[in-house]
C-alpha positions as protocol buffer text, in pm:
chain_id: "A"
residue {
  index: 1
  type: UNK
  ca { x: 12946 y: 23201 z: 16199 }
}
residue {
  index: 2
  type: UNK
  ca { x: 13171 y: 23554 z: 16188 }
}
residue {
  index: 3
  type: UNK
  ca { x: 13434 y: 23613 z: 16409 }
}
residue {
  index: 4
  type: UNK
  ca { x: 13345 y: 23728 z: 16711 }
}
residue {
  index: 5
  type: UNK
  ca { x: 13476 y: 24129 z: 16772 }
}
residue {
  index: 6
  type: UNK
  ca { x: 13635 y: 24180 z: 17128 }
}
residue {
  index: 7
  type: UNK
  ca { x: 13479 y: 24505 z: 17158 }
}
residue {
  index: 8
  type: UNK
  ca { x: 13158 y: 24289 z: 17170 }
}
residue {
  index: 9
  type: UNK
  ca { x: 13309 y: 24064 z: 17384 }
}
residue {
  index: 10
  type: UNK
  ca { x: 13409 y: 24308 z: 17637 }
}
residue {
  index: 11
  type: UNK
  ca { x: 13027 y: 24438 z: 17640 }
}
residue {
  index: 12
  type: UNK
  ca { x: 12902 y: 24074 z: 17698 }
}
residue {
  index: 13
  type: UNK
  ca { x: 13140 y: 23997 z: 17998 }
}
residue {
  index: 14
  type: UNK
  ca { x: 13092 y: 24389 z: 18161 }
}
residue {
  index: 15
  type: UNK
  ca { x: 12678 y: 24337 z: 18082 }
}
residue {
  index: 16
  type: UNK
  ca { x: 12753 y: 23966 z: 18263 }
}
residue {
  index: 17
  type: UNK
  ca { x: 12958 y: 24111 z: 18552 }
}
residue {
  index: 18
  type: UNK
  ca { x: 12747 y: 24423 z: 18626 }
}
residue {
  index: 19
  type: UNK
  ca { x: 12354 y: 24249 z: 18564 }
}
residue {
  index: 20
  type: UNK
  ca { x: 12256 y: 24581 z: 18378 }
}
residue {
  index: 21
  type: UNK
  ca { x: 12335 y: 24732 z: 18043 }
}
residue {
  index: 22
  type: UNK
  ca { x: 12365 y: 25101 z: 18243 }
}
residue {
  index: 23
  type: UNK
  ca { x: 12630 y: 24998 z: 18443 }
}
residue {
  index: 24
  type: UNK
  ca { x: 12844 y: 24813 z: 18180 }
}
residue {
  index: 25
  type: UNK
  ca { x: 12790 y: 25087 z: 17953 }
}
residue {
  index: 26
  type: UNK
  ca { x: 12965 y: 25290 z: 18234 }
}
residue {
  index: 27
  type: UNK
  ca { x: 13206 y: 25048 z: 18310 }
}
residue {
  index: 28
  type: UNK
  ca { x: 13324 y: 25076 z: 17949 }
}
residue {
  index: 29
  type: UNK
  ca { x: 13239 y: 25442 z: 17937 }
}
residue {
  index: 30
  type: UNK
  ca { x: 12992 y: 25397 z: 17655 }
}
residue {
  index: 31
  type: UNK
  ca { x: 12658 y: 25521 z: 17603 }
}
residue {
  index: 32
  type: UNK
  ca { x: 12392 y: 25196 z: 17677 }
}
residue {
  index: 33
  type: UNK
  ca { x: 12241 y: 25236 z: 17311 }
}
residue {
  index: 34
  type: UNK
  ca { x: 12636 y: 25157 z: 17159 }
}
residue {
  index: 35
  type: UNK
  ca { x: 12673 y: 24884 z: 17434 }
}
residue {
  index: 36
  type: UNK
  ca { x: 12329 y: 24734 z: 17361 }
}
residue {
  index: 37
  type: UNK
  ca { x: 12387 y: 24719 z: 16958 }
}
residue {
  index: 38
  type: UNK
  ca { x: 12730 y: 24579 z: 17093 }
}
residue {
  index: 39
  type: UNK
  ca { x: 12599 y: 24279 z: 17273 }
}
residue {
  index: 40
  type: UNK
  ca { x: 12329 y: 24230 z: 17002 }
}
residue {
  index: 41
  type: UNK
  ca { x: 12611 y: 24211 z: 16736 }
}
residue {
  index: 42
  type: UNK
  ca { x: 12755 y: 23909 z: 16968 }
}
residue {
  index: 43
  type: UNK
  ca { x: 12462 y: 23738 z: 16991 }
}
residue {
  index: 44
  type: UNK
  ca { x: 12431 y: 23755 z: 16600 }
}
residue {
  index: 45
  type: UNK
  ca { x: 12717 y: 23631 z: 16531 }
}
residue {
  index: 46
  type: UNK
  ca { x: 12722 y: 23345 z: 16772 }
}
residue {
  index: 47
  type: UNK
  ca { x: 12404 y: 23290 z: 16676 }
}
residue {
  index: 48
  type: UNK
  ca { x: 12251 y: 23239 z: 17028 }
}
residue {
  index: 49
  type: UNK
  ca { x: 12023 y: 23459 z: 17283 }
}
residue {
  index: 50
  type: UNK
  ca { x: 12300 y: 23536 z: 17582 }
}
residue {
  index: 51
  type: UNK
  ca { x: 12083 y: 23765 z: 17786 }
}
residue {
  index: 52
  type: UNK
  ca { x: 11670 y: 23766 z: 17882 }
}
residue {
  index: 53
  type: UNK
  ca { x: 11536 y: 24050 z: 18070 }
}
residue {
  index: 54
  type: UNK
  ca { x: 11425 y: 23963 z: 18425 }
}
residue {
  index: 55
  type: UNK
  ca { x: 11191 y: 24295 z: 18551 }
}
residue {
  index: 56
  type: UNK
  ca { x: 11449 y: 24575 z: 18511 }
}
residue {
  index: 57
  type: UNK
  ca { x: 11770 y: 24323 z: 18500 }
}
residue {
  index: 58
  type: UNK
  ca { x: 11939 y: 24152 z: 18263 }
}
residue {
  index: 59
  type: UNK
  ca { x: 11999 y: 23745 z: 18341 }
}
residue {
  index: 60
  type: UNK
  ca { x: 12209 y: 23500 z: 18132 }
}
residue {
  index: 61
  type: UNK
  ca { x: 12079 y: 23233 z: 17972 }
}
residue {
  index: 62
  type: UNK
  ca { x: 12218 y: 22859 z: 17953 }
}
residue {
  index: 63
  type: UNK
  ca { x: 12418 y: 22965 z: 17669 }
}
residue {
  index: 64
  type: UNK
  ca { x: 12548 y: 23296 z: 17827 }
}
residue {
  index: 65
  type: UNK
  ca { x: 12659 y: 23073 z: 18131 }
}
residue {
  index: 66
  type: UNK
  ca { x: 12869 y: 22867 z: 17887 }
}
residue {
  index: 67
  type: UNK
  ca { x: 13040 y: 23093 z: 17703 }
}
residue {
  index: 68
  type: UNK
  ca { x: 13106 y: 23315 z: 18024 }
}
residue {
  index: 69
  type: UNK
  ca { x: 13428 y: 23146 z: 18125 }
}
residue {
  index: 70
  type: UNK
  ca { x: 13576 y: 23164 z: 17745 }
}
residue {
  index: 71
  type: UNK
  ca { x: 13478 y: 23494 z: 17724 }
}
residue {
  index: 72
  type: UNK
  ca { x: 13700 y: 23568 z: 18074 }
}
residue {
  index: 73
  type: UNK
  ca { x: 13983 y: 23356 z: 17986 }
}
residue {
  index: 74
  type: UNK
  ca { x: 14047 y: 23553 z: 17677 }
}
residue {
  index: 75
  type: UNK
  ca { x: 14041 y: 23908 z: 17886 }
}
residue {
  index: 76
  type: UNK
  ca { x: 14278 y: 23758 z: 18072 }
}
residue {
  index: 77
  type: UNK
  ca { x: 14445 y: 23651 z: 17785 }
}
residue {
  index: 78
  type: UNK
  ca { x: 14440 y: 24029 z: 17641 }
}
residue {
  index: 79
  type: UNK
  ca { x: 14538 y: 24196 z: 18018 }
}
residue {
  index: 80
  type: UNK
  ca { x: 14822 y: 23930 z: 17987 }
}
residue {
  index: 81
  type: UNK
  ca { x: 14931 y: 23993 z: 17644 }
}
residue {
  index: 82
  type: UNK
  ca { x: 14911 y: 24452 z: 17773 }
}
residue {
  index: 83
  type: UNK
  ca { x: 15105 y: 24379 z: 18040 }
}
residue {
  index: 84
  type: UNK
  ca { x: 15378 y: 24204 z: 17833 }
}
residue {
  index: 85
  type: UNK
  ca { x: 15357 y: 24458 z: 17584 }
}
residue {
  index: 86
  type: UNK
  ca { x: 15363 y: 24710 z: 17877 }
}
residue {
  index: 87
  type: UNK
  ca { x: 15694 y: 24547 z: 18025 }
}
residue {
  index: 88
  type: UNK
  ca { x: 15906 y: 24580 z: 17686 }
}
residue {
  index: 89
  type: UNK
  ca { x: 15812 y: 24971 z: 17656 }
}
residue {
  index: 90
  type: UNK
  ca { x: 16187 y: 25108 z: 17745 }
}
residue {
  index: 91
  type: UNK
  ca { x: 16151 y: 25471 z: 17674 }
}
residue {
  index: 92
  type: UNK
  ca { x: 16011 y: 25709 z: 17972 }
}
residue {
  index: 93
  type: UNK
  ca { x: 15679 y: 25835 z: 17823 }
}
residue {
  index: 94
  type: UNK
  ca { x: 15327 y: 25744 z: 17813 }
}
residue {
  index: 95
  type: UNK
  ca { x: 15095 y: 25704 z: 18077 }
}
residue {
  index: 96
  type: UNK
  ca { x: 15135 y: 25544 z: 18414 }
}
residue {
  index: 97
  type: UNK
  ca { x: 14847 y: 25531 z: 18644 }
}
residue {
  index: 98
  type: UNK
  ca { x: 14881 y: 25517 z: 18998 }
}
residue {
  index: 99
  type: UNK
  ca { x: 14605 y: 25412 z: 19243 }
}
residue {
  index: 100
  type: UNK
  ca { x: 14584 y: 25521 z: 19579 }
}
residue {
  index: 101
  type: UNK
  ca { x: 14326 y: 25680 z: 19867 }
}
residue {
  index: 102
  type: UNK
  ca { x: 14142 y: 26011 z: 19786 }
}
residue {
  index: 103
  type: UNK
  ca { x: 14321 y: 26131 z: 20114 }
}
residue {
  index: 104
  type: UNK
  ca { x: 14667 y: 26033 z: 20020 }
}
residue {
  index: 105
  type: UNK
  ca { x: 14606 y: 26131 z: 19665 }
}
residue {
  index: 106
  type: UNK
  ca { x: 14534 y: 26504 z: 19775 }
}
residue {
  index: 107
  type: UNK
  ca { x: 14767 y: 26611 z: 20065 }
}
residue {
  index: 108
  type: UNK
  ca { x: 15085 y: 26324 z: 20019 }
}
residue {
  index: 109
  type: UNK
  ca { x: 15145 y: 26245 z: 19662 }
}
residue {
  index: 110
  type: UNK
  ca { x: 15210 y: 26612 z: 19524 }
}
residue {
  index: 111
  type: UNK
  ca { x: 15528 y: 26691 z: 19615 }
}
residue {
  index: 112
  type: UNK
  ca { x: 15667 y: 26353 z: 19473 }
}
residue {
  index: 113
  type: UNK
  ca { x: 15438 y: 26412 z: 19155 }
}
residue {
  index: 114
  type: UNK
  ca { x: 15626 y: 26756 z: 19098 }
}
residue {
  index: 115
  type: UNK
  ca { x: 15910 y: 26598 z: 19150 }
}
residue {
  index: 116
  type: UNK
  ca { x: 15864 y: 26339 z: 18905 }
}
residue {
  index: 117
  type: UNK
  ca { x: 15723 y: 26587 z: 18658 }
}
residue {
  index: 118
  type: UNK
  ca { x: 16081 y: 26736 z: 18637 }
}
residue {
  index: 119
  type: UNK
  ca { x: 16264 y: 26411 z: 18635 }
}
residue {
  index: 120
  type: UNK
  ca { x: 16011 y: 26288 z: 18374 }
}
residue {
  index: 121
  type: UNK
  ca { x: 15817 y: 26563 z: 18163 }
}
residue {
  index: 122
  type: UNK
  ca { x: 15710 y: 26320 z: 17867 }
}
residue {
  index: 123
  type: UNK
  ca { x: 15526 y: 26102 z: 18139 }
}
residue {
  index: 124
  type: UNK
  ca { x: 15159 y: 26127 z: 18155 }
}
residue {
  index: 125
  type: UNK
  ca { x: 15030 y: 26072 z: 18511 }
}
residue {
  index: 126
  type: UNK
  ca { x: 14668 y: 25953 z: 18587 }
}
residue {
  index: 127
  type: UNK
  ca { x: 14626 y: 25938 z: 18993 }
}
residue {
  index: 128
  type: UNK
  ca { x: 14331 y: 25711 z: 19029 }
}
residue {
  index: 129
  type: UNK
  ca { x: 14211 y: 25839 z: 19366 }
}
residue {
  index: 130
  type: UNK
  ca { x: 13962 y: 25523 z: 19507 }
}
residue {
  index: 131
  type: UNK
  ca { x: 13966 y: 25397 z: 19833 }
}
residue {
  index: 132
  type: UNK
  ca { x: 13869 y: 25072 z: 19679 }
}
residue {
  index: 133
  type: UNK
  ca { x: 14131 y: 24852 z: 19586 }
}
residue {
  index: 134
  type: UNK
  ca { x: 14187 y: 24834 z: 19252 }
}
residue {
  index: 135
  type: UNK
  ca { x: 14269 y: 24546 z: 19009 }
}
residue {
  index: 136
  type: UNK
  ca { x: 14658 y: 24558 z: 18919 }
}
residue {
  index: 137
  type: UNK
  ca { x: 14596 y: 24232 z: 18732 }
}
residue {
  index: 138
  type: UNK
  ca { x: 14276 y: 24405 z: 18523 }
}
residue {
  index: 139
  type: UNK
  ca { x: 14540 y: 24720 z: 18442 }
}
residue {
  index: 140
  type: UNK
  ca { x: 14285 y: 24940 z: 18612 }
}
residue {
  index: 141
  type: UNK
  ca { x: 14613 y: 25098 z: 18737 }
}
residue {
  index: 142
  type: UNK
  ca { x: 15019 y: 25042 z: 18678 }
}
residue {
  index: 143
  type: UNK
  ca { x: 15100 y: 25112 z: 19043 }
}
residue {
  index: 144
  type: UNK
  ca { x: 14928 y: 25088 z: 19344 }
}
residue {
  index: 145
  type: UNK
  ca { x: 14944 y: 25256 z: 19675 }
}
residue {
  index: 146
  type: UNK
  ca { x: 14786 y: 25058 z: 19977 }
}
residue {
  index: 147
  type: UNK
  ca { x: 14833 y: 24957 z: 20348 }
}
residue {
  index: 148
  type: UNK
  ca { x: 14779 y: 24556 z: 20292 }
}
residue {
  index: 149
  type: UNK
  ca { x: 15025 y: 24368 z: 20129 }
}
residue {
  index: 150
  type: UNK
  ca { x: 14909 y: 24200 z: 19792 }
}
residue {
  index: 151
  type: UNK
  ca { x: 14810 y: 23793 z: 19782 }
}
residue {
  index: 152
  type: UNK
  ca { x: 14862 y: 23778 z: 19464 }
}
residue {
  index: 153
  type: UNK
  ca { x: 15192 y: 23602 z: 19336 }
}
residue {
  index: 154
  type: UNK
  ca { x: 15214 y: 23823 z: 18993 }
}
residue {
  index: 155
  type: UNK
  ca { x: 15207 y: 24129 z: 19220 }
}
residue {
  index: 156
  type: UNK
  ca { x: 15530 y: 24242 z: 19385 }
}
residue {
  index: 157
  type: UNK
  ca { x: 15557 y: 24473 z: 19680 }
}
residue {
  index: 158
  type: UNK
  ca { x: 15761 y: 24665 z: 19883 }
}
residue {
  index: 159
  type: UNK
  ca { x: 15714 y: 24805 z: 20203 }
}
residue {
  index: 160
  type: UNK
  ca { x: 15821 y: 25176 z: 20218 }
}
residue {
  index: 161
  type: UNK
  ca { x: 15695 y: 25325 z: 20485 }
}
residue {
  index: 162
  type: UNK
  ca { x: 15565 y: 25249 z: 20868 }
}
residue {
  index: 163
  type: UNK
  ca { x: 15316 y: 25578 z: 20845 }
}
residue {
  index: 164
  type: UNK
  ca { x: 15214 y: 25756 z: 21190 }
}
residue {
  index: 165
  type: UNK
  ca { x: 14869 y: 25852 z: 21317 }
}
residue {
  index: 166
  type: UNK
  ca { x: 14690 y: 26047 z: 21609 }
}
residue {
  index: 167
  type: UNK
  ca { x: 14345 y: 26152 z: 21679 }
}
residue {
  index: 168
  type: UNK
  ca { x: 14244 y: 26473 z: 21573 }
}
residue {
  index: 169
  type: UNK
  ca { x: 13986 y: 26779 z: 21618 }
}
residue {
  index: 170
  type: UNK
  ca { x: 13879 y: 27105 z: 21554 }
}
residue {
  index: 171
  type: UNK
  ca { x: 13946 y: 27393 z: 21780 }
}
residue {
  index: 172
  type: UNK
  ca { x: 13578 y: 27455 z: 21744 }
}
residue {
  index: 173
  type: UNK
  ca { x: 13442 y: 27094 z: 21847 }
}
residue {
  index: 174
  type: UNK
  ca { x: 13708 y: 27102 z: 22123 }
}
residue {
  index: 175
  type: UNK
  ca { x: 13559 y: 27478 z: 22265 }
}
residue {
  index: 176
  type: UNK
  ca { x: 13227 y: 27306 z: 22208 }
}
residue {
  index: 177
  type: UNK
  ca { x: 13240 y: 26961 z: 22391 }
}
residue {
  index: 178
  type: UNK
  ca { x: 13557 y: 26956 z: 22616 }
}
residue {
  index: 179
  type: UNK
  ca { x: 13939 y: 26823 z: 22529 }
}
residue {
  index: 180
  type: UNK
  ca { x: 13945 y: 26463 z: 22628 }
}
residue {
  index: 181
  type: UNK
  ca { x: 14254 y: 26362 z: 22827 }
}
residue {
  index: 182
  type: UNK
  ca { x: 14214 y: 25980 z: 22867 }
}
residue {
  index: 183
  type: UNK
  ca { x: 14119 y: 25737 z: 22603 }
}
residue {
  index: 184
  type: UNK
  ca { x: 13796 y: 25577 z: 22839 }
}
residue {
  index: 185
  type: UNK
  ca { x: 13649 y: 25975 z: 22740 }
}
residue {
  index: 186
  type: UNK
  ca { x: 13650 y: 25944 z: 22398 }
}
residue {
  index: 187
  type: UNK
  ca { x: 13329 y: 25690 z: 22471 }
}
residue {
  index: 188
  type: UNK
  ca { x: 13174 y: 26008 z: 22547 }
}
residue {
  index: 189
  type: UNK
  ca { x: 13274 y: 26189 z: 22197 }
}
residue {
  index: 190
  type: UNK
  ca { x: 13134 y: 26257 z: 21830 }
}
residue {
  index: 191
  type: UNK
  ca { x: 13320 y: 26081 z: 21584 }
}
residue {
  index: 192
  type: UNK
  ca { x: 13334 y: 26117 z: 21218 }
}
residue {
  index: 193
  type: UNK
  ca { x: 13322 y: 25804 z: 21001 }
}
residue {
  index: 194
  type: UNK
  ca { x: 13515 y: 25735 z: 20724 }
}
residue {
  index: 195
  type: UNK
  ca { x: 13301 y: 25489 z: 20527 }
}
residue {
  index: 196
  type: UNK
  ca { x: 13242 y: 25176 z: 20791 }
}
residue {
  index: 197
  type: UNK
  ca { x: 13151 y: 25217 z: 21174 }
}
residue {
  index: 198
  type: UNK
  ca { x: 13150 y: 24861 z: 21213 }
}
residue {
  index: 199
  type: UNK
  ca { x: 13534 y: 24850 z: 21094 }
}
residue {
  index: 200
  type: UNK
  ca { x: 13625 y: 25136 z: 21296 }
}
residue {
  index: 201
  type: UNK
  ca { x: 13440 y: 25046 z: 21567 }
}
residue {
  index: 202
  type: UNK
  ca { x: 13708 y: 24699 z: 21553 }
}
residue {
  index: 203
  type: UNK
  ca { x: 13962 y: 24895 z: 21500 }
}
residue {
  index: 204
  type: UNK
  ca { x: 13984 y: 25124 z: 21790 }
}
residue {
  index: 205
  type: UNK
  ca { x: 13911 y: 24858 z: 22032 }
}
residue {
  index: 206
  type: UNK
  ca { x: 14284 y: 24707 z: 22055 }
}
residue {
  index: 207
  type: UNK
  ca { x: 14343 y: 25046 z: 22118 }
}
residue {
  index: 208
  type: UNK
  ca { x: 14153 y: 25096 z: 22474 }
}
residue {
  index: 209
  type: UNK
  ca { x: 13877 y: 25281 z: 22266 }
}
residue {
  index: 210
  type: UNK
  ca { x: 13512 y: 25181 z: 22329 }
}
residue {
  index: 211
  type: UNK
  ca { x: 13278 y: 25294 z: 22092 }
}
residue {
  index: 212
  type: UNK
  ca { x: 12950 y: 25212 z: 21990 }
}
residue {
  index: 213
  type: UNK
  ca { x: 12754 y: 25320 z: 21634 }
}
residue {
  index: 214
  type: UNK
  ca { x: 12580 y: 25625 z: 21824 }
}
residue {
  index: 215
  type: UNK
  ca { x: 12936 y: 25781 z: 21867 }
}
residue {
  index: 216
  type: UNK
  ca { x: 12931 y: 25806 z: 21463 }
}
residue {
  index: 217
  type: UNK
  ca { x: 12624 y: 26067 z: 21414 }
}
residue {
  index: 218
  type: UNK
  ca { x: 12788 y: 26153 z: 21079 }
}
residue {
  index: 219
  type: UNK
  ca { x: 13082 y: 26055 z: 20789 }
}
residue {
  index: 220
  type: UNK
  ca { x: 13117 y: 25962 z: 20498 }
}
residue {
  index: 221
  type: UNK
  ca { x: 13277 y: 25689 z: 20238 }
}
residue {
  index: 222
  type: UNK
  ca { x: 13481 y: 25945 z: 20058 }
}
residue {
  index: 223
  type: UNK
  ca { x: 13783 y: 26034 z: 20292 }
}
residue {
  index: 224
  type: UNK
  ca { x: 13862 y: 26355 z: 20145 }
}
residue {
  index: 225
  type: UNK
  ca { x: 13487 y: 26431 z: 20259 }
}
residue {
  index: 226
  type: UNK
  ca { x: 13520 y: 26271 z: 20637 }
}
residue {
  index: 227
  type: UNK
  ca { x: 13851 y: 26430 z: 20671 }
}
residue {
  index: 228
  type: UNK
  ca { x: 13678 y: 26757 z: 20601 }
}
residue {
  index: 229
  type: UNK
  ca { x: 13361 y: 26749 z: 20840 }
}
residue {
  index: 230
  type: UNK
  ca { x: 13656 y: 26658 z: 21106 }
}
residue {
  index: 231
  type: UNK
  ca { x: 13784 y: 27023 z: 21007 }
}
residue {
  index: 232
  type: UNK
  ca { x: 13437 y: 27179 z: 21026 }
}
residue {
  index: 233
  type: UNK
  ca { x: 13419 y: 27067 z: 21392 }
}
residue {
  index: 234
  type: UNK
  ca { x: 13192 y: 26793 z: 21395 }
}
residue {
  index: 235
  type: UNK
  ca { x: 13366 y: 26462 z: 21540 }
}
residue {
  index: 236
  type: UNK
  ca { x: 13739 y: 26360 z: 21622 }
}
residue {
  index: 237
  type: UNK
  ca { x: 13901 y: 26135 z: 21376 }
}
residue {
  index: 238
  type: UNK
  ca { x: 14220 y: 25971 z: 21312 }
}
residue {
  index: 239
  type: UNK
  ca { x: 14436 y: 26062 z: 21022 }
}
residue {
  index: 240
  type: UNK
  ca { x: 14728 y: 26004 z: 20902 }
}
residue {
  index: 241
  type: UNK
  ca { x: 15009 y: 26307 z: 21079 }
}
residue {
  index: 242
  type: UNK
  ca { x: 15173 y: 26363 z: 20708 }
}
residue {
  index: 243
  type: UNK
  ca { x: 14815 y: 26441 z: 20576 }
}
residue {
  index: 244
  type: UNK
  ca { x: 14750 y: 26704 z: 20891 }
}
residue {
  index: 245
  type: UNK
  ca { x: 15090 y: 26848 z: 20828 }
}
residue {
  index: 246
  type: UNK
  ca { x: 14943 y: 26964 z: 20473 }
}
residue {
  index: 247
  type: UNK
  ca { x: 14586 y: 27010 z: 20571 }
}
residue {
  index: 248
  type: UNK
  ca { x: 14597 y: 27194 z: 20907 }
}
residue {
  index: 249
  type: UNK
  ca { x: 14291 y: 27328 z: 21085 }
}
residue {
  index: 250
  type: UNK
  ca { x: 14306 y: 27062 z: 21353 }
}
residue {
  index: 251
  type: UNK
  ca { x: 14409 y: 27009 z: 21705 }
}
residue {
  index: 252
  type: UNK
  ca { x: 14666 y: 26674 z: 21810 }
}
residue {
  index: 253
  type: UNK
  ca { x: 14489 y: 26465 z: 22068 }
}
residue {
  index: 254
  type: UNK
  ca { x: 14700 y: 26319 z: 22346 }
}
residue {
  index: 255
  type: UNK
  ca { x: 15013 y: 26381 z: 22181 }
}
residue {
  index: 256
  type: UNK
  ca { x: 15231 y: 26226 z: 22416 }
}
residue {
  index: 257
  type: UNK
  ca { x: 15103 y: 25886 z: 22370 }
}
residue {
  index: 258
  type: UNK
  ca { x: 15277 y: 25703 z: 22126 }
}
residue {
  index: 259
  type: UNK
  ca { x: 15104 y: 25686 z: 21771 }
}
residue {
  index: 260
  type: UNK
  ca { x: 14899 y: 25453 z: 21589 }
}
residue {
  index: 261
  type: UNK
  ca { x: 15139 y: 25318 z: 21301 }
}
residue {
  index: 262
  type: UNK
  ca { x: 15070 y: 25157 z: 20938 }
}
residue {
  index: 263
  type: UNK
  ca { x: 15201 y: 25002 z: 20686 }
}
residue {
  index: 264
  type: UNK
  ca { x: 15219 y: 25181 z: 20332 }
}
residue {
  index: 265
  type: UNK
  ca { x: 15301 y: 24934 z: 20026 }
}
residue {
  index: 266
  type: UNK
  ca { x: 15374 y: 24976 z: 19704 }
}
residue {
  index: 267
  type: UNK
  ca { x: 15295 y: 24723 z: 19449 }
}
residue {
  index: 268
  type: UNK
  ca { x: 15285 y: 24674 z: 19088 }
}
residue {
  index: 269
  type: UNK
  ca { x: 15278 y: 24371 z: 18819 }
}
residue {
  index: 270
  type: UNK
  ca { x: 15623 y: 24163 z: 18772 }
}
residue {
  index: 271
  type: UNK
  ca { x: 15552 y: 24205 z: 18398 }
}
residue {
  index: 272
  type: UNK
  ca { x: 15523 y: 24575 z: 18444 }
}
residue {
  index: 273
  type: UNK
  ca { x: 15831 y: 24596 z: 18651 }
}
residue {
  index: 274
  type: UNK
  ca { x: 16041 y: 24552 z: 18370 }
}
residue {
  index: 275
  type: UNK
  ca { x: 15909 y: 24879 z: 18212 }
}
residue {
  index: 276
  type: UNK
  ca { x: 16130 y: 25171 z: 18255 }
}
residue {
  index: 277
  type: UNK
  ca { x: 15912 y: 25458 z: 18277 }
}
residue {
  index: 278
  type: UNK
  ca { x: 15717 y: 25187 z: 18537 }
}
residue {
  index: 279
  type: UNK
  ca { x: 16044 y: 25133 z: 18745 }
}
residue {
  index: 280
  type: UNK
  ca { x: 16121 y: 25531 z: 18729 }
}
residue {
  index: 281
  type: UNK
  ca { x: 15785 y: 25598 z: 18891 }
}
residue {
  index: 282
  type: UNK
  ca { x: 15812 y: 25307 z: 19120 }
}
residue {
  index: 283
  type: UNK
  ca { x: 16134 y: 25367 z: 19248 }
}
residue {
  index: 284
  type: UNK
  ca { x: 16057 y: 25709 z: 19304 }
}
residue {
  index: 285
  type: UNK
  ca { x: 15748 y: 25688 z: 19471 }
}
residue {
  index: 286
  type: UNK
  ca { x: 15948 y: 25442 z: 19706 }
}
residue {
  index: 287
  type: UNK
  ca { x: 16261 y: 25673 z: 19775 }
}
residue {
  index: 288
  type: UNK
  ca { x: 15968 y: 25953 z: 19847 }
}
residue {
  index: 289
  type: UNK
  ca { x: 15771 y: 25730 z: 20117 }
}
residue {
  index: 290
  type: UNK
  ca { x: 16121 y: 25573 z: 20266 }
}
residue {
  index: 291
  type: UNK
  ca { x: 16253 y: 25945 z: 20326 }
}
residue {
  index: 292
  type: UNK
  ca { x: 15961 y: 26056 z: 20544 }
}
């Protein structure tokens, strides 16, 4: 029997995780004719069929389910042994990646991104914009911007900001459908969604807002996109006031009621802590959120 290759490995557990070779191949960002010779390599050298084609899925066989949970504890072996390596890297260069909303990633984080360009200009930044949370433990990103605090014990956290928020609209939906002046009106408003009117709906309703799915005619699960059908006039949404301060194009609702407030966190790996050019970004990012 050869020794396995972890490039085929990582195709077997991403073909495993994802049920197609299309999606692992773009998981792995490979084409699905180098993933597929990949996975067919591993099942030549192991000398057993992992994978039988169910209609247009793949499924694993017995012996796929058996060598599944090897096959994840060494890429968690491998994240552990990157992160390690990551944490004795002293010298401020390389990439970092940092993770956070589309929203935030576009109107809050480039001032502080210019600023660490200056302090910093051998560092490579990646901003993953998601509004998913992503895997600090998978090193899908070195730093992480969020408003929930991590379960994880590997992860540490700190709590840099309690961020501010109002309702807002365009002049144009306000001309077109009245300015509400009590909450119990906004039942009778357009709203835009940003990605679930169930959560939303939940929500608002600590808030004295009663809403039902027909007061969400339109949205979207990319925030940049929902943020920008609330400046074309179609609904009222909530957003963050830093974000409006950049963006503009929008009118404050009841602005003498006190605001909605949020946590913002930012988290990281313990291993990666210990990095410098990790630290420098993380300390920065924190004396940028705590000054606003």
């Amino acid at each position: 029997m050869s020794e396995p290759d972890w490039n085929h490995i990582r195709a077997f557990l991403a073909t495993a995780e994802t049920g197609s070779l299309s999606a692992a191949a773009r998981q792995l960002n490979l084409t699905q004719p180098t993933l597929s010779r990949q996975v067919a390599a591993l099942e030549r050298d192991l000398g057993v069929l992992l994978f039988e084609r169910l209609g247009r899925s793949l499924a694993l066989t017995e012996a796929g389910h058996d060598l599944l949970h090897h096959g994840r504890q060494m890429s968690e072996g491998a994240s552990a042994l990157s992160l390690a390596a990551s944490g004795k890297v002293q010298s401020i260069e390389g990439k970092v990646r940092i993770t956070a909303s589309d929203v935030m990633s576009a109107f809050v984080l480039p001032p502080v991104l210019q600023q660490l360009r200056q302090r910093a200009p051998r560092l490579t930044i990646d901003v993953v914009a998601a509004n998913d949370i992503r895997d600090l433990m998978r090193r899908e990103a070195d730093i992480a911007i969020r408003h929930v605090r991590p379960e994880q014990p590997e992860l540490i956290a700190r709590l840099v900001q309690e961020a501010t928020a109002h309702f807002y609209a365009a002049p144009s939906y306000l001309s077109r459908r009245g300015r509400p002046t009590t909450k119990a009106e906004l039942s009778k408003h357009d709203f835009v969604n940003f990605g679930d009117v169930a959560r939303s709906i939940d929500f608002l309703a600590p808030l004295g807002i009663q809403l039902t799915p027909e007061n969400f005619p339109i949205g979207s699960n990319s925030g940049l996109a929902a943020w920008e059908l609330v400046r074309q006039g179609f609904g009222i949404g909530p957003m963050a006031d830093d974000v409006v301060e950049q963006s503009g194009g929008v009118e404050k609702l009841f602005p003498e009621q006190p605001p909605i407030t949020f946590p913002v966190w930012l988290t990281t790996h313990r291993e990666l802590h210990t990095s410098r050019r990790i630290r420098l970004v993380f300390d920065l990012l924190a004396e940028f959120f705590n000054a606003k």
